[in-house]
Short mmCIF file of C-alpha atoms and ligand atoms in Angstrom, two decimals:
data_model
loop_
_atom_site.label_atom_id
_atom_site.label_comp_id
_atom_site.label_asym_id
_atom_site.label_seq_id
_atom_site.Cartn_x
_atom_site.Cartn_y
_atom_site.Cartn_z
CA UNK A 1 0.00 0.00 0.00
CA UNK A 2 1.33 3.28 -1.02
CA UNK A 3 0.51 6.61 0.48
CA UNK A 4 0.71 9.83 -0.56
CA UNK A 5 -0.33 13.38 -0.18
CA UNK A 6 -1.95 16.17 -1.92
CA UNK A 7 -3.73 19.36 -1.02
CA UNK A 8 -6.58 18.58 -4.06
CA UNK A 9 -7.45 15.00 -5.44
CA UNK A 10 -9.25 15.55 -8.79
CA UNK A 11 -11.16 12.44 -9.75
CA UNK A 12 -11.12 12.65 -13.61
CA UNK A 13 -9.74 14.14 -16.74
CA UNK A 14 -12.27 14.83 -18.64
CA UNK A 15 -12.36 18.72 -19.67
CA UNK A 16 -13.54 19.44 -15.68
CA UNK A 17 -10.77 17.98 -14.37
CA UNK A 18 -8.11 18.99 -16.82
CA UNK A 19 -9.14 22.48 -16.28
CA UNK A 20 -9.58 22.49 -12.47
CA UNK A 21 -6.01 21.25 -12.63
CA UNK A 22 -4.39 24.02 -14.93
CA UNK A 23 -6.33 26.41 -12.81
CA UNK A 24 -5.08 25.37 -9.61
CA UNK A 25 -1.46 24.38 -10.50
CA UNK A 26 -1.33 28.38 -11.92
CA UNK A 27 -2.52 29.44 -8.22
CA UNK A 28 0.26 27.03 -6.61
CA UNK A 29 -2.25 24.60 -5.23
CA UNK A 30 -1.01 20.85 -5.25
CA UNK A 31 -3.36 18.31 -6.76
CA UNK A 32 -3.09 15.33 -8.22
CA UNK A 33 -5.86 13.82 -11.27
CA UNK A 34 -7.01 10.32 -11.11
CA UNK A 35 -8.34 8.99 -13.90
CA UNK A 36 -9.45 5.50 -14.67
CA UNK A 37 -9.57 5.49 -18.67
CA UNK A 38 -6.25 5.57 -21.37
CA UNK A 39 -5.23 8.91 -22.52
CA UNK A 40 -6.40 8.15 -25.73
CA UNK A 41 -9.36 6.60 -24.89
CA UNK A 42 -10.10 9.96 -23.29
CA UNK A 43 -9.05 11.74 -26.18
CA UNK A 44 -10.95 9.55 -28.53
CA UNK A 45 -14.21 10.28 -27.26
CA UNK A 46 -16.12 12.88 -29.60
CA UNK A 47 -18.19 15.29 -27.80
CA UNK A 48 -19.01 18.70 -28.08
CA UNK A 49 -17.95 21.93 -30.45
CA UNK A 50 -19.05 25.28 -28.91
CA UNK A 51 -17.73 27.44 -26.27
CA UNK A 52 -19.73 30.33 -24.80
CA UNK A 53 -16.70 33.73 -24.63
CA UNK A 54 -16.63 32.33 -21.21
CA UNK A 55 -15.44 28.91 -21.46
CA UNK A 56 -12.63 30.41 -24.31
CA UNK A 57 -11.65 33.11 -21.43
CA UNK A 58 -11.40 30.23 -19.00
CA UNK A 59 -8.98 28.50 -21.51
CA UNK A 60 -6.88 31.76 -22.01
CA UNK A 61 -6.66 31.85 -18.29
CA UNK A 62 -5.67 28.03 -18.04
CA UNK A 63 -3.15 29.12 -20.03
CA UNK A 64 -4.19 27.19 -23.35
CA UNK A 65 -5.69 29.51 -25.28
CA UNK A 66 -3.44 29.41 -28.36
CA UNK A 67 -5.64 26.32 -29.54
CA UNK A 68 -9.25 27.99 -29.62
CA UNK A 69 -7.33 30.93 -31.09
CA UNK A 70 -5.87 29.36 -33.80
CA UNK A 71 -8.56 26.87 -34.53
CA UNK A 72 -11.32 28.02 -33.05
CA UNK A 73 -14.04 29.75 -35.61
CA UNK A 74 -16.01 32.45 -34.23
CA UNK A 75 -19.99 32.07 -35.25
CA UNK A 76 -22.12 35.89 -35.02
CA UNK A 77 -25.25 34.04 -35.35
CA UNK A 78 -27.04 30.77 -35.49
CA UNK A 79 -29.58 29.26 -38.31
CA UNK A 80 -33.09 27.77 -37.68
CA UNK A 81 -35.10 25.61 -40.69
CA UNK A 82 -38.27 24.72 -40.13
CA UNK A 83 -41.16 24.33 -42.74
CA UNK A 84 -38.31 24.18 -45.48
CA UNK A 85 -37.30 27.95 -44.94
CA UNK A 86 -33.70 28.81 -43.29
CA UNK A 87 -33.92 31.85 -40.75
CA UNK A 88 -31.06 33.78 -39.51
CA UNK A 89 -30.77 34.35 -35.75
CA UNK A 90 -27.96 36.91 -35.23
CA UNK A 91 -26.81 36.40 -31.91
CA UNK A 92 -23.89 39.18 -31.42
CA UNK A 93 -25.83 41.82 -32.44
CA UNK A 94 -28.96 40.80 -30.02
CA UNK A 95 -26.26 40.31 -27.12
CA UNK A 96 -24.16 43.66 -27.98
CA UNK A 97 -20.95 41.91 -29.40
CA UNK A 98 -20.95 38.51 -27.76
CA UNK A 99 -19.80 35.61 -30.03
CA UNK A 100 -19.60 31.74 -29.99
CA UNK A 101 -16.66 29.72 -31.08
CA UNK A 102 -16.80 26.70 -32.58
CA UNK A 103 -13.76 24.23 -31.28
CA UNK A 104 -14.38 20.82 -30.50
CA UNK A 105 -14.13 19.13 -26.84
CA UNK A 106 -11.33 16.77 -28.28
CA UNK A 107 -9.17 19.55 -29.33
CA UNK A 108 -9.85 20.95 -25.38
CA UNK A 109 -9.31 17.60 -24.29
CA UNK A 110 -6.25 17.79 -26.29
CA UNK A 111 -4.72 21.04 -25.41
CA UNK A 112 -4.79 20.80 -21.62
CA UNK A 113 -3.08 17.22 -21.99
CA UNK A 114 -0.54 18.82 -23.70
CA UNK A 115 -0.02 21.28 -21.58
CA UNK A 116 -0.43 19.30 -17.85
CA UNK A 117 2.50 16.99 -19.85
CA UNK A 118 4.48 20.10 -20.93
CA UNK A 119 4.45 20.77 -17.08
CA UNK A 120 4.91 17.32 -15.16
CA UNK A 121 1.60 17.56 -13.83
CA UNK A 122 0.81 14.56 -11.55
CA UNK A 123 -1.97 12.47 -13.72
CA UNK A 124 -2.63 8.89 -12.85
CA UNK A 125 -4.41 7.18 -16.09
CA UNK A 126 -5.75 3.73 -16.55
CA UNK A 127 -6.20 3.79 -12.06
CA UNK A 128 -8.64 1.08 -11.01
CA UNK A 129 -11.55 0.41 -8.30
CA UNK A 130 -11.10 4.44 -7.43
CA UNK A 131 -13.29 4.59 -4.46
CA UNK A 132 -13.49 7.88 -2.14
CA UNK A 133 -13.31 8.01 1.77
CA UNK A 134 -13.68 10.27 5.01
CA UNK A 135 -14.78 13.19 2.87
CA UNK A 136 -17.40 13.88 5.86
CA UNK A 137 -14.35 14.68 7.74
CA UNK A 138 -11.13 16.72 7.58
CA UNK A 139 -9.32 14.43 6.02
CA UNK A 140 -10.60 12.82 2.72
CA UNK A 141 -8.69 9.87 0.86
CA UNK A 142 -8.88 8.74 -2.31
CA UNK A 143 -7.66 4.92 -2.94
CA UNK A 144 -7.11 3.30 -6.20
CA UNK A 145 -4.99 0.47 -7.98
CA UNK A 146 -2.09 1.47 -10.33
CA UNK A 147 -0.25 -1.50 -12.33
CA UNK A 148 -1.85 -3.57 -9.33
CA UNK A 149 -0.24 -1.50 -6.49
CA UNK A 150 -2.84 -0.59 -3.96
CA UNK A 151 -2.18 3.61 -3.45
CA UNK A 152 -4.29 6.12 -0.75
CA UNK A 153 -4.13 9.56 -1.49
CA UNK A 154 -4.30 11.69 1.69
CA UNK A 155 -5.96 14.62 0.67
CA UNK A 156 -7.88 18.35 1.70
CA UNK A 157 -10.23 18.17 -1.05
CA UNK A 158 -11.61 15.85 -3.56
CA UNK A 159 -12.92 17.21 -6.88
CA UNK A 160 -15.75 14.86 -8.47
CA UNK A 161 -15.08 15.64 -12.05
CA UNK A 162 -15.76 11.88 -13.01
CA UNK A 163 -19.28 12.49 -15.20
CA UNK A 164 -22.42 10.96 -15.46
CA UNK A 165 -21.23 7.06 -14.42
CA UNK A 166 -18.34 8.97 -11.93
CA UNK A 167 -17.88 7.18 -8.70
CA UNK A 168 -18.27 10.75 -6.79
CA UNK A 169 -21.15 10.93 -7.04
CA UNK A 170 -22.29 7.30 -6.33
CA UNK A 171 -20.42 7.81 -2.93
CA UNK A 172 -22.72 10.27 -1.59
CA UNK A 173 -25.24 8.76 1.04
CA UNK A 174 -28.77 8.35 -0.40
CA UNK A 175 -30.45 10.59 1.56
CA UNK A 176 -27.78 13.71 1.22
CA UNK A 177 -28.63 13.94 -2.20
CA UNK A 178 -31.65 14.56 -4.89
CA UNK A 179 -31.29 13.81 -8.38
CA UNK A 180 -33.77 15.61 -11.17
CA UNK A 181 -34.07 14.11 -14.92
CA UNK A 182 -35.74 13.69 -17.45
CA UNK A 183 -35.32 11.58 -20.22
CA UNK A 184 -36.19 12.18 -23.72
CA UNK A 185 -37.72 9.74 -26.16
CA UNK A 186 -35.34 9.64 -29.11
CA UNK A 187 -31.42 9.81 -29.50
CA UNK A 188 -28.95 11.55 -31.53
CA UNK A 189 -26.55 10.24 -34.05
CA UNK A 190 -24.31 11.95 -34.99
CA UNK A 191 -21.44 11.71 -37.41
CA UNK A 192 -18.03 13.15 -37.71
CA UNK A 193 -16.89 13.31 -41.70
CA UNK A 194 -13.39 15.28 -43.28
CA UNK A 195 -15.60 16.74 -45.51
CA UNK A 196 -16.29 21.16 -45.65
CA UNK A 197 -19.05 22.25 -43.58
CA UNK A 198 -22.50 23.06 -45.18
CA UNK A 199 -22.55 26.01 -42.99
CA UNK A 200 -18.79 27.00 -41.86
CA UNK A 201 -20.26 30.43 -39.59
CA UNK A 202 -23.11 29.27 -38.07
CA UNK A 203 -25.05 26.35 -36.51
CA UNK A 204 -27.73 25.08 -37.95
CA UNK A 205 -30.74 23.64 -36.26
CA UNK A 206 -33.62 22.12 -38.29
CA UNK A 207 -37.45 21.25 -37.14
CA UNK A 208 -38.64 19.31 -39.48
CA UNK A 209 -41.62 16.94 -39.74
CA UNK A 210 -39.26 13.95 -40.06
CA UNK A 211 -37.33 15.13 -37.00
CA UNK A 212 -34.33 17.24 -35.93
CA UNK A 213 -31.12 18.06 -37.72
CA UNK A 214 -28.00 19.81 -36.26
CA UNK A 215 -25.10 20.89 -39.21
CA UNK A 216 -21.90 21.90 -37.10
CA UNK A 217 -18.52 22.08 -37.32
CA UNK A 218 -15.14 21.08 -36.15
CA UNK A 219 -12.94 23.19 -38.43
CA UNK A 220 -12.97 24.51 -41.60
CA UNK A 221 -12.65 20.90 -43.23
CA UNK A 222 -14.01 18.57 -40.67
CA UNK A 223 -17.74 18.24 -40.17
CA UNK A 224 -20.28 17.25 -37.62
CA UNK A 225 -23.86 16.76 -38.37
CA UNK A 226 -26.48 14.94 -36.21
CA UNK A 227 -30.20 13.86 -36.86
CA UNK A 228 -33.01 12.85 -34.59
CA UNK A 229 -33.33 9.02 -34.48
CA UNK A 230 -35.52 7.00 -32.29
CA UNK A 231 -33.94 5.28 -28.85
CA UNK A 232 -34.40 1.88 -30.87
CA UNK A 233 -31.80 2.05 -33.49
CA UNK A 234 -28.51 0.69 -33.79
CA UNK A 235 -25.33 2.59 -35.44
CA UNK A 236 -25.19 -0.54 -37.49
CA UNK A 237 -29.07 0.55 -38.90
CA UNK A 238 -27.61 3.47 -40.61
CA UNK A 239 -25.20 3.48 -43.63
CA UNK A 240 -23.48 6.81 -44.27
CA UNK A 241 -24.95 7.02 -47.43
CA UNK A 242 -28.76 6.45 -45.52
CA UNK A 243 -27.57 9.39 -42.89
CA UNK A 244 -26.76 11.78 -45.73
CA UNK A 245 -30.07 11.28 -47.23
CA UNK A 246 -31.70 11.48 -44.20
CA UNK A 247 -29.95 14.64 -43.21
CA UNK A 248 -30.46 16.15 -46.65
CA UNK A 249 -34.61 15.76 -46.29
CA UNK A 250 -34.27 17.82 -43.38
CA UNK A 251 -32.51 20.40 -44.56
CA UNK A 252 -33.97 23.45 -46.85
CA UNK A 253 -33.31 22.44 -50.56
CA UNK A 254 -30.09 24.89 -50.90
CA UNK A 255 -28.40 24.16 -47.93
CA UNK A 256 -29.73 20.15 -48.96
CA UNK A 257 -28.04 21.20 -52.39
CA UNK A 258 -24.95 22.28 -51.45
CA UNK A 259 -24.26 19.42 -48.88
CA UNK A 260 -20.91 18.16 -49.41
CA UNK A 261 -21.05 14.53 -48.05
CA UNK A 262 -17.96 11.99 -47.72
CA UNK A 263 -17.43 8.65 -45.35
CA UNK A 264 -17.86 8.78 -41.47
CA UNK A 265 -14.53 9.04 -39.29
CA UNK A 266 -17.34 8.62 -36.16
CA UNK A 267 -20.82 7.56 -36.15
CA UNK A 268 -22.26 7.42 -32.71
CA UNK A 269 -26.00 7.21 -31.22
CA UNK A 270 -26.66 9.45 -27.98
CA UNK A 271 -29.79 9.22 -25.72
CA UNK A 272 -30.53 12.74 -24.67
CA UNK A 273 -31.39 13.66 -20.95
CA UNK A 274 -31.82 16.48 -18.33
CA UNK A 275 -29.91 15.86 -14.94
CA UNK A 276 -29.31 17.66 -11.72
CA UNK A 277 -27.96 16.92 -8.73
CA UNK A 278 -28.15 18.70 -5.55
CA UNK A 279 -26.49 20.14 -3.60
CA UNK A 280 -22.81 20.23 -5.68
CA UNK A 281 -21.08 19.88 -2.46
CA UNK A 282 -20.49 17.37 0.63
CA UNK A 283 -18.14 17.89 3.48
CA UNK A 284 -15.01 18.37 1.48
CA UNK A 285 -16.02 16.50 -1.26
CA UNK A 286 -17.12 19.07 -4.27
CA UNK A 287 -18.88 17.67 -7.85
CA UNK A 288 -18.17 19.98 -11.07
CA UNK A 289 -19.56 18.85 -14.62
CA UNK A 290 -20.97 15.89 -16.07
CA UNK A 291 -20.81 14.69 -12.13
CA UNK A 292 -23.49 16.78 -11.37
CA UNK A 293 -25.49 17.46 -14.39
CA UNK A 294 -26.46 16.50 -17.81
CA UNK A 295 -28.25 18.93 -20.36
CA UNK A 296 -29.52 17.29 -23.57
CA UNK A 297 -26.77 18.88 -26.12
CA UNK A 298 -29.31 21.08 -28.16
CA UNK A 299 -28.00 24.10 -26.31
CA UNK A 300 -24.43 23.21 -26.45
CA UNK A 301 -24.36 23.83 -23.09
CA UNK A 302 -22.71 20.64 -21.28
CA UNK A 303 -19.25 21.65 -22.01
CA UNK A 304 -19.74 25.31 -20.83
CA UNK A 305 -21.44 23.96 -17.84
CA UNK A 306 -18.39 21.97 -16.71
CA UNK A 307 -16.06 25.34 -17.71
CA UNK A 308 -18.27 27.77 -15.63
CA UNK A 309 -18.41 24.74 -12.59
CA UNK A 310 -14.44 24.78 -12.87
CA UNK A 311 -14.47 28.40 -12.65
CA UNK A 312 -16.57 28.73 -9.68
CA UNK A 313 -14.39 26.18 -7.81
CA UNK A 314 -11.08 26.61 -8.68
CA UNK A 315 -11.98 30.34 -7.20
CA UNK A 316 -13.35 28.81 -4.15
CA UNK A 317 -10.49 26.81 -3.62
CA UNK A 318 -8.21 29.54 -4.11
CA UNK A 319 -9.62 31.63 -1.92
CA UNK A 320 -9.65 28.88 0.83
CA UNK A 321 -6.04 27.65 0.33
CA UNK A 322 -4.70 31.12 -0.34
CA UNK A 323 -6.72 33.34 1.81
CA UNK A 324 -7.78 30.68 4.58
CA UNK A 325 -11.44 31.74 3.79
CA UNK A 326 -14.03 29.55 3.58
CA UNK A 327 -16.57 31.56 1.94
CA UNK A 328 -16.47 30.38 -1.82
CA UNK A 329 -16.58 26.87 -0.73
CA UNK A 330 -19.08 27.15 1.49
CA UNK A 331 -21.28 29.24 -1.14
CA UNK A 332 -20.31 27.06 -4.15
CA UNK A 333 -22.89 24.92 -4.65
CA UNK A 334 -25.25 26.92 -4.31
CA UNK A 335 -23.67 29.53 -7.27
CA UNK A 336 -23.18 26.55 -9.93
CA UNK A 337 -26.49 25.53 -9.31
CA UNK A 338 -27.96 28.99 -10.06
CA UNK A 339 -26.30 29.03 -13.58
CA UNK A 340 -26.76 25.02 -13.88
CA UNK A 341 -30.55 25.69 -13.91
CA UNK A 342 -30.72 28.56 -16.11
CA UNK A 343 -28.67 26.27 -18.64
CA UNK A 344 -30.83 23.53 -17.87
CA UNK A 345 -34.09 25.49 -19.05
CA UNK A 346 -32.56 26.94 -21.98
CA UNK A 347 -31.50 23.28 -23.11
CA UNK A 348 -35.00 21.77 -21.93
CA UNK A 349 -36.52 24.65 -24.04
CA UNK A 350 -34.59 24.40 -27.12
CA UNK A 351 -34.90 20.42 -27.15
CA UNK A 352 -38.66 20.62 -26.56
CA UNK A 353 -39.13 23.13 -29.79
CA UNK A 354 -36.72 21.51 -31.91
CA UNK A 355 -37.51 17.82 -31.92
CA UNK A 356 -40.75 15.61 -32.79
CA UNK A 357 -42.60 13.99 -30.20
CA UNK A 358 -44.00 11.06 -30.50
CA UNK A 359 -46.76 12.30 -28.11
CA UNK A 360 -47.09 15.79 -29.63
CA UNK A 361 -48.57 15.39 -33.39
CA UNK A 362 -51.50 17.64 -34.17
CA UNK A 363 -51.54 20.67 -30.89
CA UNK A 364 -48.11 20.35 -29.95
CA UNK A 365 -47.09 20.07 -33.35
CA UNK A 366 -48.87 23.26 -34.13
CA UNK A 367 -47.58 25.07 -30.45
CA UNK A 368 -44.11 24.14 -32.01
CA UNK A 369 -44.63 25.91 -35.48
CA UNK A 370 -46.19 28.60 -33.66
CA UNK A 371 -43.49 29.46 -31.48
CA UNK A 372 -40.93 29.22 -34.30
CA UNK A 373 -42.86 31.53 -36.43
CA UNK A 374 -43.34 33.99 -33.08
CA UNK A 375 -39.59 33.60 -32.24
CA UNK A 376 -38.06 34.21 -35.77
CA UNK A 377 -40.44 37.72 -35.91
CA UNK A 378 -39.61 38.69 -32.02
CA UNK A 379 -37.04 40.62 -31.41
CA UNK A 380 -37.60 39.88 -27.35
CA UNK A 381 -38.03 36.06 -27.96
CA UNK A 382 -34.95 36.29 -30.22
CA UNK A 383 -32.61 37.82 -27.57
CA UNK A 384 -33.96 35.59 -25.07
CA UNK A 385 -32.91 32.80 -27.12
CA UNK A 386 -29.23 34.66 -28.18
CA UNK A 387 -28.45 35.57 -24.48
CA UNK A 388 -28.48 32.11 -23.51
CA UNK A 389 -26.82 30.78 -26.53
CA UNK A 390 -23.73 33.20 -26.09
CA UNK A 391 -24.04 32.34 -22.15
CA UNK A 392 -25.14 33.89 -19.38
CA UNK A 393 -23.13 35.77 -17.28
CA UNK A 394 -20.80 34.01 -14.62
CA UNK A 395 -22.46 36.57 -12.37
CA UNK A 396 -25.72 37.28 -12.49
CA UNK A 397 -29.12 38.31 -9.97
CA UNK A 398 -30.62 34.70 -8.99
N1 APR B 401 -12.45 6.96 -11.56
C1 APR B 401 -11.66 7.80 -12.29
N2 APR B 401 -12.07 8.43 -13.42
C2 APR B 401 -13.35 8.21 -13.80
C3 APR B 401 -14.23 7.37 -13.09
C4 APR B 401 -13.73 6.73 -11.93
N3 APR B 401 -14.50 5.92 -11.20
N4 APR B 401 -15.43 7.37 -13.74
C5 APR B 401 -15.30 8.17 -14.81
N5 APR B 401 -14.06 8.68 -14.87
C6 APR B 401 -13.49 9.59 -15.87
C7 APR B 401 -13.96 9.29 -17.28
O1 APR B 401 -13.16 8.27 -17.87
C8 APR B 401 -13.78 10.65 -17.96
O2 APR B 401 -12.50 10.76 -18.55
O3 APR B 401 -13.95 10.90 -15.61
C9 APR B 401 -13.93 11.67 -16.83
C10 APR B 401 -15.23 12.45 -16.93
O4 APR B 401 -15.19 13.24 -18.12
P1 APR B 401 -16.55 13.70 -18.84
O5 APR B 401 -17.53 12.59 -18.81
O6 APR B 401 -16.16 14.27 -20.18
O7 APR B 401 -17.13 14.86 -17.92
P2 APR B 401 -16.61 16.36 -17.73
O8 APR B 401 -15.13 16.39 -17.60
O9 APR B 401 -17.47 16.93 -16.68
O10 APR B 401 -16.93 17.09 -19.12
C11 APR B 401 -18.24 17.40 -19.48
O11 APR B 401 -18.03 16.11 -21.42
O12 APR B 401 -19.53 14.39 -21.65
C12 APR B 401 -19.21 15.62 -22.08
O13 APR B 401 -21.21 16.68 -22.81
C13 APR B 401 -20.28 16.60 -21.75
O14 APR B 401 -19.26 18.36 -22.90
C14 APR B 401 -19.53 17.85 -21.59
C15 APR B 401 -18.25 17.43 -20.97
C1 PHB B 402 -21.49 20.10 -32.02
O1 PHB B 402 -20.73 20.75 -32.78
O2 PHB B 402 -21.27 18.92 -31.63
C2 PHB B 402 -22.75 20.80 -31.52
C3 PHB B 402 -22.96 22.12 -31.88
C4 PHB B 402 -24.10 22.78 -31.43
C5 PHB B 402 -25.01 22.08 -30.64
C6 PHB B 402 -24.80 20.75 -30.29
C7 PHB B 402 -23.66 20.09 -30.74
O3 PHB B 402 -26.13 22.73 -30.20
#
């Protein structure tokens, strides 16, 4: 048994825990990331693509910014199709100036890596039956199996940045916690091709009556494009040539036209879901990201959710280790949660108008064309819908 010290033990290295770590090693706090997957299986995983100005200011801060800047591609507005007609939503000038930027999660992934390497950071991959103790009290371990040596890490803090099937979160007692989801009746797939984006300067979201459709981006020559499919099918259902004729029938016939299509480097199905858990905090054990909350990836909010989460704690923890104060940690939870939430509606909201119910032919059909045709003509509705898009403010009256 081998035992160690550290003043923060981050479980995970997922884009939470990669940037709690940057942002604590800059402020001279010790920690050490535990993380039970491969680098590249971590890195292989395709997720995400935008970043609200916050999460890209969070990155410049980390002190990896030169990746979004060089790669990233900034997007001044945002597309809608529905009832074959595309409709412009111009979210900078709504928000006075704010932009989105559209660089995937791996490339995050990716850049902090490089960077906690470049450094010597302390990361313990491939780390088996990771199981958390004592954070009730003041001293919190973390024990895990490297190479089949048994190790406890003595710790102040742990940092639950482990995701949806973390073990953080499964350690909290039963009754200190309540979970809120909802589950939605049809998946994602999505698929990743080297081909040139249909739309390279904004995102495109399509209602149509065979379902939703998502055109995105990864770069300038790299695709990603997603349609509604029902929780039933298999990856194995769906031949790239049946996904780009899928995709095209939900498209308006020029953007349908000019589709550029080209084999699959990824082809995934997602469910989609809506997840809380409360409170983000427990003793000294703190949960940031996909730990504590899942947003069905409409919004594009997930990975902004973890960034923001990061940013509130790595403050906190700052302040507690730097300052001896207590009162960002003690006032954490309770701030994530606030901006969790507003994130959660926005993505709940956008889901709800985008997709097809099976439940919701006829009224809610004609509620959804309604409040597409109201939102495209409202100036208010519009910059309701752009202010959350861009991303709320990490401060804001709650
Ligand atoms: N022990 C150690 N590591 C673990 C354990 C465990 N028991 N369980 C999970 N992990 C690791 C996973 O292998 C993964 O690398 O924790 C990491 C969690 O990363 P994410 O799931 O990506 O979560 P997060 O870092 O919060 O990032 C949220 O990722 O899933 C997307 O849409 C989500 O964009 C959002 C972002
Ligand atoms: C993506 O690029 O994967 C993406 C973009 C916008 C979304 C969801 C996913 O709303």
């Amino acid at each position: 048994m081998s035992n160690s010290r550290t003043q923060v033990a981050i479980i995970g290295a997922g884009p939470s825990g990669l940037l709690l770590g940057a942002l604590l090693h800059k402020a001279g706090i010790e920690h050490v990331i535990i993380e039970r997957q491969s680098p590249d299986y971590v890195l292989s995983r395709i997720r995400a693509g935008i970043l609200e100005q916050v999460s890209v200011d969070l990155l410049h801060e980390a002190g990896v910014g030169d990746g979004v800047s060089q790669g990233g591609t900034i997007h001044h507005s945002i597309e809608l199709v529905f009832k074959n007609t595309r409709h412009p939503i111009e979210v900078t000038k709504l928000t006075d100036g704010k932009v989105v930027t559209a660089y995937g999660q791996t490339e995050v992934t990716h850049d902090l890596m490089k960077q906690r390497q470049r450094l010597g950071l302390d990361t313990v991959y491939s780390a088996a039956d990771v199981s958390l103790h004592d954070f009730d009290s003041a001293s919190p371990q973390v024990r895990y199996v490297k190479d089949g040596v048994s190790h406890v890490l003595h710790c102040d803090f742990i940092a639950g940045c482990d995701g949806f099937h973390g073990v953080a979160r499964a350690s909290v007692p039963k009754e200190a916690i309540t979970e809120y989801e909802k589950v939605y009746p049809f998946g994602w797939l999505g698929v990743l091709a080297d081909v040139p984006p249909v739309s390279s300067h904004a995102i495109v979201y399509a209602n149509s009556d065979r379902g939703f459709a998502l055109c995105s981006m990864r770069s300038m020559t790299r695709s990603r494009y997603y349609v509604q499919c029902p929780l039933s099918d298999k990856v194995e259902d769906w031949s790239d040539q049946r996904f780009w004729d899928e995709l095209r029938k939900r498209l308006d016939p020029d953007m349908a036209e000019r589709m550029i299509t080209g084999a699959s480097i990824e082809k995934s199905i997602a469910p989609l879901r809506s997840f809380v858990a409360e409170p983000m905090r427990f003793g000294r054990l703190f949960l940031a990201g996909d730990a504590a909350h899942i947003v069905p990836p409409t919004g594009a909010k997930g990975l902004n959710l973890a960034a923001s989460d990061v940013k509130y704690l790595s403050s906190a923890l700052i302040e507690y280790f730097n300052e001896r104060s207590p009162v960002g940690i003690d006032h954490y939870s309770q701030r994530a949660l606030a901006r969790v939430w507003r994130a959660e509606r926005f993505s709940w909201w956008l889901t709800t108008l985008m997709h097809r119910f099976p439940d919701s032919a006829g009224f809610g059909q004609k509620m959804q064309e309604a409040e597409l045709d109201y939102l495209v003509h409202s100036q208010a509705l519009s910059t309701s819908l752009a202010e959350n898009y861009v991303g709320l403010p990490l401060n804001f009256a709650s």
